[in-house]
Short mmCIF file of C-alpha atoms and ligand atoms in Angstrom, two decimals:
data_model
loop_
_atom_site.label_atom_id
_atom_site.label_comp_id
_atom_site.label_asym_id
_atom_site.label_seq_id
_atom_site.Cartn_x
_atom_site.Cartn_y
_atom_site.Cartn_z
CA UNK P 1 -14.38 15.74 -26.65
CA UNK P 2 -13.94 14.29 -30.15
CA UNK P 3 -13.39 10.68 -30.01
CA UNK P 4 -11.16 8.64 -32.36
CA UNK P 5 -11.57 5.18 -33.45
CA UNK P 6 -9.05 2.38 -33.71
CA UNK P 7 -9.10 -1.40 -33.97
CA UNK P 8 -7.89 -3.81 -31.32
CA UNK P 9 -7.96 -7.54 -32.12
CA UNK P 10 -10.39 -6.78 -34.91
CA UNK P 11 -12.76 -5.02 -32.76
CA UNK P 12 -13.68 -1.29 -33.65
CA UNK P 13 -13.27 0.76 -30.58
CA UNK P 14 -13.76 4.47 -29.70
CA UNK P 15 -11.15 6.20 -27.53
CA UNK P 16 -10.39 9.58 -26.17
CA UNK P 17 -7.26 11.22 -27.58
CA UNK P 18 -4.37 10.91 -25.17
CA UNK P 19 -5.42 7.56 -23.80
CA UNK P 20 -2.83 4.71 -24.07
CA UNK P 21 -3.52 1.54 -25.98
CA UNK P 22 -3.42 -0.23 -22.63
CA UNK P 23 -6.02 1.81 -21.04
CA UNK P 24 -8.39 1.64 -24.13
CA UNK P 25 -7.86 -2.17 -24.22
CA UNK P 26 -8.61 -2.73 -20.61
CA UNK P 27 -11.73 -0.50 -20.77
CA UNK P 28 -12.97 -2.71 -23.52
CA UNK P 29 -12.21 -5.98 -21.67
CA UNK P 30 -9.06 -6.87 -23.57
CA UNK P 31 -6.46 -8.21 -21.23
CA UNK P 32 -2.79 -7.10 -21.73
CA UNK P 33 -0.24 -8.26 -19.04
CA UNK P 34 1.70 -5.46 -17.26
CA UNK P 35 4.38 -5.21 -14.62
CA UNK P 36 6.01 -1.78 -14.47
CA UNK P 37 2.69 0.14 -15.26
CA UNK P 38 1.31 1.76 -12.06
CA UNK P 39 -1.80 3.90 -12.37
CA UNK P 40 -1.27 7.47 -11.18
CA UNK P 41 2.53 7.57 -12.08
CA UNK P 42 4.47 8.46 -14.97
CA UNK P 43 4.42 6.04 -17.99
CA UNK P 44 7.80 4.58 -18.28
CA UNK P 45 7.41 1.42 -20.49
CA UNK P 46 10.30 -0.12 -18.76
CA UNK P 47 9.55 -3.85 -18.51
CA UNK P 48 8.12 -4.41 -22.11
CA UNK P 49 5.75 -7.14 -20.84
CA UNK P 50 2.81 -5.22 -22.25
CA UNK P 51 4.14 -5.17 -25.90
CA UNK P 52 1.54 -5.32 -28.72
CA UNK P 53 1.72 -5.24 -32.59
CA UNK P 54 0.77 -2.06 -34.34
CA UNK P 55 0.08 -2.26 -38.02
CA UNK P 56 2.83 -0.37 -39.93
CA UNK P 57 5.24 -0.39 -37.09
CA UNK P 58 8.37 -2.63 -37.41
CA UNK P 59 8.84 -3.04 -33.62
CA UNK P 60 6.47 -4.20 -31.05
CA UNK P 61 5.23 -1.23 -28.92
CA UNK P 62 4.75 -1.01 -25.17
CA UNK P 63 1.05 -0.51 -24.99
CA UNK P 64 1.17 1.28 -21.51
CA UNK P 65 3.19 4.12 -22.92
CA UNK P 66 1.75 4.23 -26.54
CA UNK P 67 -0.96 6.77 -27.11
CA UNK P 68 -3.83 5.89 -29.38
CA UNK P 69 -4.13 7.52 -32.82
CA UNK P 70 -6.95 7.50 -35.42
CA UNK P 71 -7.12 4.41 -37.41
CA UNK P 72 -4.50 2.58 -35.38
CA UNK P 73 -4.77 -1.29 -35.85
CA UNK P 74 -3.57 -3.13 -32.86
CA UNK P 75 -3.09 -6.88 -32.11
CA UNK P 76 -2.49 -8.08 -28.55
CA UNK P 77 -2.58 -11.75 -29.14
CA UNK P 78 -0.36 -12.80 -32.06
CA UNK P 79 2.25 -15.55 -31.61
CA UNK P 80 4.98 -12.82 -31.97
CA UNK P 81 3.38 -10.60 -29.15
CA UNK P 82 2.98 -13.64 -26.82
CA UNK P 83 6.56 -15.03 -27.34
CA UNK P 84 8.01 -11.55 -26.67
CA UNK P 85 5.95 -11.29 -23.55
CA UNK P 86 7.01 -14.74 -22.41
CA UNK P 87 10.71 -14.09 -23.12
CA UNK P 88 10.51 -10.92 -20.93
CA UNK P 89 9.10 -12.91 -18.08
CA UNK P 90 11.67 -15.65 -18.49
CA UNK P 91 14.52 -13.03 -18.48
CA UNK P 92 13.05 -11.47 -15.23
CA UNK P 93 12.62 -14.81 -13.63
CA UNK P 94 16.21 -15.83 -14.58
CA UNK P 95 17.75 -12.58 -13.38
CA UNK P 96 16.58 -12.89 -9.78
CA UNK P 97 16.18 -15.26 -6.87
CA UNK P 98 12.48 -16.00 -7.25
CA UNK P 99 12.10 -18.82 -4.72
CA UNK P 100 8.35 -18.86 -4.00
CA UNK P 101 8.68 -21.44 -1.24
CA UNK P 102 10.05 -18.84 1.18
CA UNK P 103 8.79 -15.72 -0.41
CA UNK P 104 6.25 -13.66 1.59
CA UNK P 105 4.64 -12.58 -1.77
CA UNK P 106 3.81 -16.21 -2.85
CA UNK P 107 0.17 -16.07 -4.04
CA UNK P 108 0.35 -12.28 -4.33
CA UNK P 109 3.18 -11.90 -6.92
CA UNK P 110 2.60 -10.45 -10.28
CA UNK P 111 5.73 -12.17 -11.71
CA UNK P 112 4.53 -15.58 -10.46
CA UNK P 113 1.05 -14.88 -12.07
CA UNK P 114 2.81 -14.31 -15.44
CA UNK P 115 4.98 -17.33 -15.20
CA UNK P 116 1.76 -19.36 -14.74
CA UNK P 117 -0.09 -17.50 -17.40
CA UNK P 118 2.52 -18.18 -19.95
CA UNK P 119 3.02 -21.77 -18.79
CA UNK P 120 6.72 -21.40 -18.12
CA UNK P 121 8.13 -24.65 -16.49
CA UNK P 122 11.62 -23.12 -16.21
CA UNK P 123 13.36 -20.10 -17.85
CA UNK P 124 15.42 -21.03 -20.97
CA UNK P 125 18.25 -18.84 -19.51
CA UNK P 126 20.61 -19.71 -16.67
CA UNK P 127 19.25 -18.34 -13.37
CA UNK P 128 21.82 -15.72 -12.04
CA UNK P 129 20.53 -13.96 -8.85
CA UNK P 130 22.68 -10.93 -8.01
CA UNK P 131 23.37 -12.15 -4.48
CA UNK P 132 22.53 -8.94 -2.58
CA UNK P 133 22.17 -9.29 1.30
CA UNK P 134 18.52 -9.11 2.46
CA UNK P 135 17.86 -5.82 4.35
CA UNK P 136 16.44 -6.47 7.65
CA UNK P 137 17.69 -3.48 9.65
CA UNK P 138 14.32 -2.07 10.58
CA UNK P 139 11.34 -3.72 12.05
CA UNK P 140 8.69 -2.69 9.45
CA UNK P 141 9.92 -3.32 5.98
CA UNK P 142 12.15 -6.06 4.49
CA UNK P 143 13.94 -5.54 1.25
CA UNK P 144 15.27 -8.40 -0.88
CA UNK P 145 16.81 -6.88 -4.10
CA UNK P 146 17.42 -10.38 -5.38
CA UNK P 147 13.65 -10.38 -6.02
CA UNK P 148 13.49 -6.99 -7.62
CA UNK P 149 12.58 -6.78 -11.29
CA UNK P 150 13.45 -3.11 -11.58
CA UNK P 151 10.00 -2.06 -12.60
CA UNK P 152 10.50 1.22 -10.73
CA UNK P 153 6.97 1.24 -9.20
CA UNK P 154 8.39 1.82 -5.68
CA UNK P 155 10.50 4.68 -6.95
CA UNK P 156 7.51 6.38 -8.72
CA UNK P 157 5.10 6.08 -5.76
CA UNK P 158 7.88 7.34 -3.45
CA UNK P 159 8.61 10.27 -5.65
CA UNK P 160 5.49 11.14 -7.38
CA UNK P 161 2.58 10.09 -5.09
CA UNK P 162 4.20 10.18 -1.63
CA UNK P 163 6.65 13.01 -2.64
CA UNK P 164 9.13 11.56 -0.15
CA UNK P 165 11.86 11.24 -2.85
CA UNK P 166 13.87 8.66 -1.06
CA UNK P 167 14.22 5.97 -3.78
CA UNK P 168 15.90 5.96 -7.07
CA UNK P 169 17.91 3.67 -9.39
CA UNK P 170 21.68 3.37 -8.87
CA UNK P 171 24.47 1.60 -10.69
CA UNK P 172 24.13 0.54 -14.30
CA UNK P 173 23.40 -2.49 -16.44
CA UNK P 174 23.05 -5.92 -14.62
CA UNK P 175 24.20 -4.12 -11.32
CA UNK P 176 21.47 -1.62 -11.43
CA UNK P 177 19.38 -1.58 -8.28
CA UNK P 178 16.80 0.42 -6.43
CA UNK P 179 17.35 2.09 -3.01
CA UNK P 180 17.98 5.35 -1.04
CA UNK P 181 20.87 7.55 -1.83
CA UNK P 182 24.46 6.21 -1.28
CA UNK P 183 22.87 2.75 -1.02
CA UNK P 184 21.81 3.18 2.44
CA UNK P 185 19.34 0.99 4.27
CA UNK P 186 15.86 2.42 4.77
CA UNK P 187 16.53 3.02 8.47
CA UNK P 188 19.61 5.16 7.67
CA UNK P 189 17.90 7.23 4.93
CA UNK P 190 15.14 9.93 5.08
CA UNK P 191 12.47 7.23 4.56
CA UNK P 192 9.47 7.97 6.67
CA UNK P 193 8.17 4.26 6.44
CA UNK P 194 4.91 5.16 4.73
CA UNK P 195 5.00 1.72 3.23
CA UNK P 196 3.69 2.85 -0.23
CA UNK P 197 6.68 0.93 -1.86
CA UNK P 198 5.45 -2.30 -0.10
CA UNK P 199 1.94 -1.93 -1.71
CA UNK P 200 3.49 -1.04 -5.06
CA UNK P 201 6.07 -3.87 -5.36
CA UNK P 202 4.82 -6.45 -7.73
CA UNK P 203 7.00 -9.19 -6.36
CA UNK P 204 8.37 -10.10 -2.90
CA UNK P 205 11.34 -7.62 -3.06
CA UNK P 206 9.73 -5.16 -0.64
CA UNK P 207 7.43 -6.80 1.96
CA UNK P 208 5.94 -5.93 5.27
CA UNK P 209 8.15 -7.43 7.93
CA UNK P 210 5.62 -7.54 10.62
CA UNK P 211 3.46 -9.91 8.84
CA UNK P 212 6.17 -12.34 7.74
CA UNK P 213 5.01 -15.81 8.53
CA UNK P 214 1.71 -14.51 10.03
CA UNK P 215 -0.51 -15.86 7.17
CA UNK P 216 -0.48 -16.55 3.48
CA UNK P 217 -2.16 -14.03 1.15
CA UNK P 218 -4.95 -16.40 0.37
CA UNK P 219 -5.60 -16.93 4.14
CA UNK P 220 -6.05 -13.28 4.83
CA UNK P 221 -9.39 -11.61 5.01
CA UNK P 222 -9.47 -7.97 4.08
CA UNK P 223 -11.72 -5.67 6.15
CA UNK P 224 -12.11 -2.07 4.92
CA UNK P 225 -12.00 0.47 7.74
CA UNK P 226 -11.17 4.01 8.53
CA UNK P 227 -7.90 4.72 10.23
CA UNK P 228 -8.52 5.99 13.82
CA UNK P 229 -5.11 7.67 14.22
CA UNK P 230 -5.97 11.17 13.27
CA UNK P 231 -8.93 13.25 11.78
CA UNK P 232 -8.15 12.77 8.04
CA UNK P 233 -10.18 9.47 7.77
CA UNK P 234 -7.91 7.40 5.58
CA UNK P 235 -9.36 4.31 4.17
CA UNK P 236 -7.37 1.11 4.71
CA UNK P 237 -7.58 -2.61 4.60
CA UNK P 238 -7.08 -4.62 7.83
CA UNK P 239 -5.63 -7.97 6.81
CA UNK P 240 -6.90 -10.60 9.22
CA UNK P 241 -5.75 -14.06 9.93
CA UNK P 242 -7.63 -16.31 12.23
CA UNK P 243 -9.24 -13.10 13.80
CA UNK P 244 -5.91 -11.26 14.26
CA UNK P 245 -4.75 -8.21 12.42
CA UNK P 246 -1.50 -9.14 10.79
CA UNK P 247 -0.94 -6.12 8.57
CA UNK P 248 -2.59 -3.08 7.02
CA UNK P 249 -2.67 -2.38 3.31
CA UNK P 250 -3.82 0.42 1.07
CA UNK P 251 -5.43 0.29 -2.25
CA UNK P 252 -5.40 2.90 -5.04
CA UNK P 253 -8.97 1.88 -5.52
CA UNK P 254 -10.07 3.22 -2.17
CA UNK P 255 -10.60 6.77 -3.39
CA UNK P 256 -10.76 9.77 -1.13
CA UNK P 257 -9.22 11.02 1.07
CA UNK P 258 -5.95 8.95 0.73
CA UNK P 259 -6.24 7.04 -2.43
CA UNK P 260 -4.35 4.06 -0.84
CA UNK P 261 -1.59 6.15 0.78
CA UNK P 262 -0.97 5.63 4.43
CA UNK P 263 1.32 7.06 7.06
CA UNK P 264 3.69 5.11 9.25
CA UNK P 265 1.17 4.97 12.08
CA UNK P 266 -1.76 3.81 9.95
CA UNK P 267 0.31 1.07 8.31
CA UNK P 268 2.63 -0.22 10.95
CA UNK P 269 1.00 1.04 14.17
CA UNK P 270 -1.77 -1.38 14.56
CA UNK P 271 0.08 -3.97 16.77
CA UNK P 272 -1.29 -2.23 19.89
CA UNK P 273 -4.59 -3.79 19.15
CA UNK P 274 -3.54 -7.26 20.22
CA UNK P 275 -0.78 -6.12 22.72
CA UNK P 276 -1.13 -7.81 26.10
CA UNK P 277 -0.39 -4.44 27.80
CA UNK P 278 -3.29 -2.67 25.99
CA UNK P 279 -5.37 -0.67 28.46
CA UNK P 280 -8.93 -2.05 28.31
CA UNK P 281 -10.40 -0.93 31.54
CA UNK P 282 -10.41 2.54 33.26
CA UNK P 283 -8.07 3.08 36.02
CA UNK P 284 -8.59 5.11 39.20
CA UNK P 285 -5.69 6.46 41.15
CA UNK P 286 -5.91 5.75 44.96
CA UNK P 287 -3.10 6.51 47.37
CA UNK P 288 -0.68 7.01 44.43
CA UNK P 289 -1.63 3.54 42.80
CA UNK P 290 -3.80 2.92 39.97
CA UNK P 291 -6.49 0.33 40.23
CA UNK P 292 -8.96 -1.08 37.74
CA UNK P 293 -12.46 0.20 37.85
CA UNK P 294 -15.74 -0.48 36.09
CA UNK P 295 -16.86 2.06 33.56
CA UNK P 296 -19.86 2.93 35.91
CA UNK P 297 -17.55 3.50 38.74
CA UNK P 298 -15.21 5.65 36.54
CA UNK P 299 -18.01 7.85 35.17
CA UNK P 300 -19.47 8.38 38.65
CA UNK P 301 -16.01 9.32 39.95
CA UNK P 302 -15.54 11.88 37.02
CA UNK P 303 -19.10 13.34 37.67
CA UNK P 304 -18.54 13.66 41.34
CA UNK P 305 -15.13 15.40 40.91
CA UNK P 306 -16.33 17.78 38.19
CA UNK P 307 -19.40 18.84 40.18
CA UNK P 308 -17.24 19.44 43.21
CA UNK P 309 -14.85 21.61 41.29
CA UNK P 310 -17.66 23.41 39.54
CA UNK P 311 -19.33 24.12 42.92
CA UNK P 312 -16.15 25.29 44.59
CA UNK P 313 -14.50 27.31 41.72
CA UNK P 314 -17.11 27.85 39.07
CA UNK P 315 -17.69 26.34 35.52
CA UNK P 316 -14.81 28.20 33.96
CA UNK P 317 -12.38 26.30 36.23
CA UNK P 318 -13.07 23.30 33.90
CA UNK P 319 -12.23 22.61 30.34
CA UNK P 320 -12.85 19.96 27.75
CA UNK P 321 -10.37 18.75 25.15
CA UNK P 322 -11.71 16.49 22.51
CA UNK P 323 -9.99 14.21 20.04
CA UNK P 324 -9.56 13.90 16.30
CA UNK P 325 -10.05 10.18 16.66
CA UNK P 326 -13.77 10.82 17.46
CA UNK P 327 -16.36 11.19 14.82
CA UNK P 328 -17.82 14.66 13.95
CA UNK P 329 -21.01 13.64 15.77
CA UNK P 330 -19.08 12.62 18.94
CA UNK P 331 -17.18 15.85 18.92
CA UNK P 332 -20.44 17.84 18.46
CA UNK P 333 -21.98 16.08 21.46
CA UNK P 334 -18.76 16.64 23.51
CA UNK P 335 -18.79 20.36 22.98
CA UNK P 336 -22.49 20.44 23.65
CA UNK P 337 -21.86 18.65 26.95
CA UNK P 338 -19.12 21.06 28.06
CA UNK P 339 -21.11 24.13 27.09
CA UNK P 340 -24.67 23.09 28.16
CA UNK P 341 -24.03 20.71 31.11
CA UNK P 342 -20.78 22.07 32.39
CA UNK P 343 -21.55 25.63 31.56
CA UNK P 344 -18.20 26.72 30.15
CA UNK P 345 -16.90 27.61 26.69
CA UNK P 346 -13.55 26.20 27.53
CA UNK P 347 -13.59 23.47 24.91
CA UNK P 348 -11.04 22.65 22.35
CA UNK P 349 -9.82 19.91 20.05
CA UNK P 350 -6.55 18.35 19.48
CA UNK P 351 -6.96 18.59 15.67
CA UNK P 352 -4.40 15.78 15.22
CA UNK P 353 -2.81 13.19 17.35
FE1 LIG R 401 4.17 -1.69 -20.18
FE2 LIG R 401 5.98 -2.48 -18.36
S1 LIG R 401 3.81 -2.56 -18.32
S2 LIG R 401 6.38 -1.59 -20.35
#
């Protein structure tokens, strides 16, 4: 494809037609702050924190939504640009209840990062939080719209990536807010609790409720793993605090097969791991009661019973059902065992949980 050239901060740069100024700048190591920009979703240019100066244009332009054009001359670092970006951050701060002391996102908040970047001690505007009640009507996701900056990232991931179409803006002007239809709580809407909005939220407006007070962002160690719930093989990060899994997060950088998307089980269904009632040893039923056994005893018991059934009724009286939680190699070995050792083709696979 024919490339075009433009200049950003005095540096001659080549770009592909259709790219935005933001994309080209970032590819070339030029930092532009963003808030509403979310890769993989529609460009909306809503927050204006990414504004840049373009030679010949009277107004500052949102770089995230501005396509490059041949000969364009862009400046990302002029006093006018920095002052405009700073004012946007101050206005966002002043329009919400951004109390980092009690915010779960403290240390992982993009608004907080920008306040620090622009060295803002205090917004020059009066702080006027809207005073919405915090939504705690479900056990998985907490929503505090007083911390919402109306970037719309949650709406776009919900509609465009997850295609659940639960969230949208409602009301107008200073009363504008984000939520399900008819201002319902998540639990009363058709939300499936995939939690993509939690990952997309740049502030503490939408947070994982299970991990509240379970560890600050800088204390958590992320361990990349493959979800064991079904056979898709979704990539996820287990967030550990002092050796305990406190939450699961996805990342758009994870690539195939899920590109950061998770289902309700993968994101919120890992609490069984540390549950005191978790089954950790095999159980054998004797006289109607279950008793704990060693693995050796359990395997011997299974082998004896299967051999006895096979001797009495033939191999086709037995069947094997394997699991999507197993690896391909384990499933291969299982069918081999059922076919070659047991002697029947009665073998199937649950395909999903
Ligand atoms: Fe460009 Fe919000 S990041 S307008």
